[in-house]
XYZ file of C-alpha atoms in Angstrom:
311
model
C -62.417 -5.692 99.693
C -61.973 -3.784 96.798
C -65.047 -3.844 93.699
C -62.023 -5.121 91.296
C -60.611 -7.003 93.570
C -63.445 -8.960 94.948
C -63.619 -12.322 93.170
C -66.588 -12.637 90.588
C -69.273 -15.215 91.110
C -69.722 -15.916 87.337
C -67.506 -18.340 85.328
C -65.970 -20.166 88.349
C -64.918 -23.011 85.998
C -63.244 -20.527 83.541
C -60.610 -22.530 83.180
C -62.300 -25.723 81.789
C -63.983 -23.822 79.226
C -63.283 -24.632 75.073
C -61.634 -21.916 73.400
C -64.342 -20.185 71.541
C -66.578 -20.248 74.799
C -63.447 -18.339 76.569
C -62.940 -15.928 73.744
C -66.681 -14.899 73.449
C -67.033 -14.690 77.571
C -63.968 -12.431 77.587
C -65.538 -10.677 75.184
C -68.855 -10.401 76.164
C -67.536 -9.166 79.857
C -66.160 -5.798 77.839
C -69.818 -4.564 77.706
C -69.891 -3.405 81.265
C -66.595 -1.161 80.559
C -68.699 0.921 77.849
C -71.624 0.794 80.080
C -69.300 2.184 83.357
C -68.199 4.999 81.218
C -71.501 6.100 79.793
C -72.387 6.206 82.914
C -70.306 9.085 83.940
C -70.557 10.887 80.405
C -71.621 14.182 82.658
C -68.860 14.311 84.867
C -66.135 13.594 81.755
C -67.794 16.821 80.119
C -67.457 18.284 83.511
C -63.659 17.711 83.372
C -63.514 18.560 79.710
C -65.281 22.218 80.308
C -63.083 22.616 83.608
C -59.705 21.930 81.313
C -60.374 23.907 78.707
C -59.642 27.702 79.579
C -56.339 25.984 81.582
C -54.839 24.657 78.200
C -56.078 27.759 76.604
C -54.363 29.600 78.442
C -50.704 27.437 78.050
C -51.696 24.950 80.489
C -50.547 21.110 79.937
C -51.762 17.623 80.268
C -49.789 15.764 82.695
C -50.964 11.961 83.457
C -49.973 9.836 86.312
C -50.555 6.515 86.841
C -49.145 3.056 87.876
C -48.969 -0.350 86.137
C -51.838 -0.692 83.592
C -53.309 2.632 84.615
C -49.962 4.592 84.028
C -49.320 2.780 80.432
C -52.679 4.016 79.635
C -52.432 7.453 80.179
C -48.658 7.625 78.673
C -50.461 6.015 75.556
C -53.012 8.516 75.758
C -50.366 11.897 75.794
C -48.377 10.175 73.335
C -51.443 9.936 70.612
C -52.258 13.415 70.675
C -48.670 14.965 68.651
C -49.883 13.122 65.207
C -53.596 13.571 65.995
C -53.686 16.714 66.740
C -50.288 18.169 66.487
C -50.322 18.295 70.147
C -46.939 19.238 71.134
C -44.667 16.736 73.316
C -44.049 19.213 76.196
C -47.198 19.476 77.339
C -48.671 16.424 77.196
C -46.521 14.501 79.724
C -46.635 10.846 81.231
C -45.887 10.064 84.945
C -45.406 6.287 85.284
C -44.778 4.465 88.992
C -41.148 3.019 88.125
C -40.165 5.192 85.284
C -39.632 4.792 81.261
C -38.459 1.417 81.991
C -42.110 0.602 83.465
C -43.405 1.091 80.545
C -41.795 -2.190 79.007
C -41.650 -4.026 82.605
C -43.296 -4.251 85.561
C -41.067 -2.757 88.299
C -42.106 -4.153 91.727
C -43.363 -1.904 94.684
C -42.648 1.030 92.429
C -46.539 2.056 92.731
C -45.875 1.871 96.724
C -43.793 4.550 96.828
C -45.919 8.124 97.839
C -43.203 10.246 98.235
C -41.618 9.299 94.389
C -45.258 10.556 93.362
C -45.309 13.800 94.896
C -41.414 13.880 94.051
C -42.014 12.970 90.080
C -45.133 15.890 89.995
C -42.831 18.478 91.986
C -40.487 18.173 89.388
C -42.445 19.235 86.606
C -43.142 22.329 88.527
C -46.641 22.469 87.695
C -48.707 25.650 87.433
C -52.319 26.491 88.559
C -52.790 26.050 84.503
C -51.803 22.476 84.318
C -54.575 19.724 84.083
C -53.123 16.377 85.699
C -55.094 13.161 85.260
C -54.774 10.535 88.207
C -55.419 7.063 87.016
C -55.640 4.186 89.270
C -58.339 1.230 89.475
C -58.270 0.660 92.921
C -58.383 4.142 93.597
C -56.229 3.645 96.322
C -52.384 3.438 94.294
C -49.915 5.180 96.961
C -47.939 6.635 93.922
C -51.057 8.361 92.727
C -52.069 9.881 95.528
C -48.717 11.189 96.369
C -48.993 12.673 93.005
C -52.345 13.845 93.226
C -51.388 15.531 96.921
C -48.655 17.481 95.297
C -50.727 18.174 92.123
C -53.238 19.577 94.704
C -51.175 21.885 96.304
C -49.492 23.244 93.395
C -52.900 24.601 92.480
C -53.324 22.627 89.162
C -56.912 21.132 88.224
C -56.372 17.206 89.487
C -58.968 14.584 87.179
C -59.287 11.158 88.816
C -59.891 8.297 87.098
C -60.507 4.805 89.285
C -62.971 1.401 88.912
C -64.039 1.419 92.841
C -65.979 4.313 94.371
C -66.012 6.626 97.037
C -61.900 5.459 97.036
C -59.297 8.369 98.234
C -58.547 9.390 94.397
C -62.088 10.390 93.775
C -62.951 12.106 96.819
C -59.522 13.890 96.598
C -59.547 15.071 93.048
C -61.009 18.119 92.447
C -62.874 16.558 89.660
C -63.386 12.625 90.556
C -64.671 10.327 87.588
C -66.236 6.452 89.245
C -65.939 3.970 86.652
C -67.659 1.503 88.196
C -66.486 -1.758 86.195
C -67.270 -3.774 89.240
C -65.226 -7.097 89.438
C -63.245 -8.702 86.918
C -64.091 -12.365 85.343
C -60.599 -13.152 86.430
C -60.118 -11.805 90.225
C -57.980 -8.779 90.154
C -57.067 -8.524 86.640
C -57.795 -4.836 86.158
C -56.089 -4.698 82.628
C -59.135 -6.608 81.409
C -62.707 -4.462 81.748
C -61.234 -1.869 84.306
C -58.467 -0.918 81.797
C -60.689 -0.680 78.863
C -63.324 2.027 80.890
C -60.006 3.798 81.053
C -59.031 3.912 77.524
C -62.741 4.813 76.746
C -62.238 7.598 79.339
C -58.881 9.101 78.567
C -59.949 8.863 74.667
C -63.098 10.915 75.388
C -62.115 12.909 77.650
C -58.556 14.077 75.523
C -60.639 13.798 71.870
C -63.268 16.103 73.639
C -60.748 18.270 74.357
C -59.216 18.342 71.327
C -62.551 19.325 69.285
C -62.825 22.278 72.047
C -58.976 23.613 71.137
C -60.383 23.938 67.540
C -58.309 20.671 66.543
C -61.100 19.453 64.529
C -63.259 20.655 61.650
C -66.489 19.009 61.195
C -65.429 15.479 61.897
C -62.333 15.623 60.236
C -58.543 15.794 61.962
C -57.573 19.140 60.494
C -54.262 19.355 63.072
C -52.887 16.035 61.558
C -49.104 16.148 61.768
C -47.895 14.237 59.219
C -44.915 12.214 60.581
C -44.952 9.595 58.461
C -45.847 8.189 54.685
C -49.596 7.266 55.363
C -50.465 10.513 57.245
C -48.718 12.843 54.575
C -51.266 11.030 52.118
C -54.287 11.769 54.696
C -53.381 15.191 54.850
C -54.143 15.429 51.171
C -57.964 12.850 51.480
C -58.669 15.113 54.200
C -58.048 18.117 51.836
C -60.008 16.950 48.802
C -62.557 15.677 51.631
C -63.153 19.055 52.960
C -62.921 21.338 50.076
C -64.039 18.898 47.072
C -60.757 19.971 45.390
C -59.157 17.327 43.058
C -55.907 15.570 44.394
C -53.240 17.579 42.335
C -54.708 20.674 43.247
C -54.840 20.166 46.963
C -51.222 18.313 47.042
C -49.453 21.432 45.571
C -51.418 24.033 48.533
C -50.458 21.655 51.071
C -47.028 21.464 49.996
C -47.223 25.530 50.461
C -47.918 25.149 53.614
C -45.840 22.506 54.992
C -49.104 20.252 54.858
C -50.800 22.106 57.324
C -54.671 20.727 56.578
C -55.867 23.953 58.436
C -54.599 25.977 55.970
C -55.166 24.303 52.605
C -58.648 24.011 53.758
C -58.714 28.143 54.532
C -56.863 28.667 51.391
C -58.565 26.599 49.051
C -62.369 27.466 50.214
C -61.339 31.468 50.442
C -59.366 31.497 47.564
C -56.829 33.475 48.993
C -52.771 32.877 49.591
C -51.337 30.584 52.009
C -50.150 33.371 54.392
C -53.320 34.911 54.277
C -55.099 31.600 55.315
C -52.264 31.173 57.877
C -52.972 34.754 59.372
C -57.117 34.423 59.222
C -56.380 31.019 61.164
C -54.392 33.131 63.745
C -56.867 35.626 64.123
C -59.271 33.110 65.135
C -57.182 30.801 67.019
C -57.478 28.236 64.724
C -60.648 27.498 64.343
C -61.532 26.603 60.584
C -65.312 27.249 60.998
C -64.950 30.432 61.938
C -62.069 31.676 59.511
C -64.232 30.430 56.713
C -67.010 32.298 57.767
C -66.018 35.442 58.402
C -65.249 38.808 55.955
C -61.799 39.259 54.969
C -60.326 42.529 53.421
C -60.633 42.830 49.920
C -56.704 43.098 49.345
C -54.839 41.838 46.297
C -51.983 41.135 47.628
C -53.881 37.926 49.684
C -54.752 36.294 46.622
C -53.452 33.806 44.415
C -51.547 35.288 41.706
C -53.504 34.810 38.688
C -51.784 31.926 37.343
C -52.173 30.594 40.361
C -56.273 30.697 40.078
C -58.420 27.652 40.956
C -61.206 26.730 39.277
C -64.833 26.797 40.330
């Protein structure tokens, strides 16, 4: 039997338990998800280094998953467009059962190999494509028909399951063990198993992110601000960065379509947008380095002089 499926020996009389004792023993049980993870910090940065020059070079993120698993990596793809201006198209979510499994729970659809291998086929994937197979039994039919196809394709194949030494992880070119062990209530992977896999996805996709230049000290520079409370954190992240006062940053944002990247380049270089938007390009996008390097000493990339900032 299974790790997560194997029932646990503690708490047998769960269900008699007052509230605030269940609470705080649900609770407490999370620990060993953090712990599972940290465990396997090497072989996440393993993944992460192994990814990298793949998306560099156009490469995209493709998840695949079934039931808890497959929400989480959907949720995971679908994060990265206003965190990191991530586009849509290549950071795609596979679910067992469809869209509509993402709302219910479609019976037997994680049974199915063949719709697996069928769902990654059609996606067409490249040898640059990174595709992450979740699953906490390690075992899912769907996912390894995915991961199969995935395989042969030539793309770089991640797995991501709660039980070791299970198909997924000896399969995957890259297999991650997150050895939650079994759950306080028998089977119930969306409790501790799930939340290793949220930890993982996160740091593995964050990690990532930081690596693609997404990130400038600790701040989200790649922000796309789709809505009312991330236009105003493009403008605290501005002021944060540069030390410029609100107005100031607000009307070199607005220059560049609030592109944080740029203000930041902008503002510390005092030079135009377009010049901070070509520096940026020459370094492919890394802040850091645009900041630190020479730039030509050409009027025409400056503010005009009404346009100067103060010290």
């Amino acid at each position: 039997m299974l790790n997560t499926e194997t029932p646990s020996s503690l708490h047998t009389a769960l269900d008699t338990y007052p509230t605030a004792t269940l609470t705080a023993v649900l609770i407490d049980d999370q620990y060993h998800a953090v712990r599972a993870v940290r465990a396997v910090a090497a072989r996440i940065a393993q993944a992460v280094d192994a990814a990298l020059p793949r998306i560099q070079a156009g490469g995209r993120l493709i998840y695949a998953g079934a039931g808890t698993s497959g929400r989480l990596g959907v949720l995971d793809g679908v994060e990265l467009l206003p965190t990191f201006s991530w586009p849509n198209e290549r950071a795609i979510g596979l679910l067992a059962g469809g869209q509509q499994a993402m709302f219910i729970a479609i019976e037997g659809a994680e049974d199915n190999t063949e719709q697996g291998a069928a769902d990654i086929a059609h996606l067409q994937p490249q040898a640059d494509d990174v595709v992450l197979l979740i699953a906490a039994s390690g075992t899912t039919p769907y996912v390894l028909g995915a991961l199969h196809a995935a395989r042969a394709a030539g793309a770089l194949t991640i797995g991501l399951a709660n039980n070791p030494a299970t198909p997924l992880l000896l399969t995957a070119e890259i297999g991650i063990g997150l050895d939650t062990g079994n759950e306080l209530i028998s089977g119930s992977t969306r409790l501790k198993a799930g939340t290793a896999q949220k930890i993982a996805l996160n740091t593995f996709s964050t990690a990532l992110m930081v690596k693609l230049h997404k990130v400038y000290g600790n701040l989200m520079v790649d922000v796309k601000p789709t809505n009312v409370k991330l236009l105003r954190r493009t403008v605290s992240l501005t002021m944060h960065a540069t030390g410029h006062d609100e107005k100031t940053c607000r009307r070199i944002l607005e220059e560049c379509d609030f592109h944080v990247k740029t203000a930041i380049v902008a503002l510390q270089r005092r030079i135009s947008v377009s010049a901070a938007g070509q520096l940026l390009e020459q370094h492919r996008g890394d802040v850091r380095s645009a900041l630190e390097s020479a730039i030509p000493d050409a009027p025409h990339m400056y503010h005009r002089a009404d346009e100067k900032l103060s010290p």
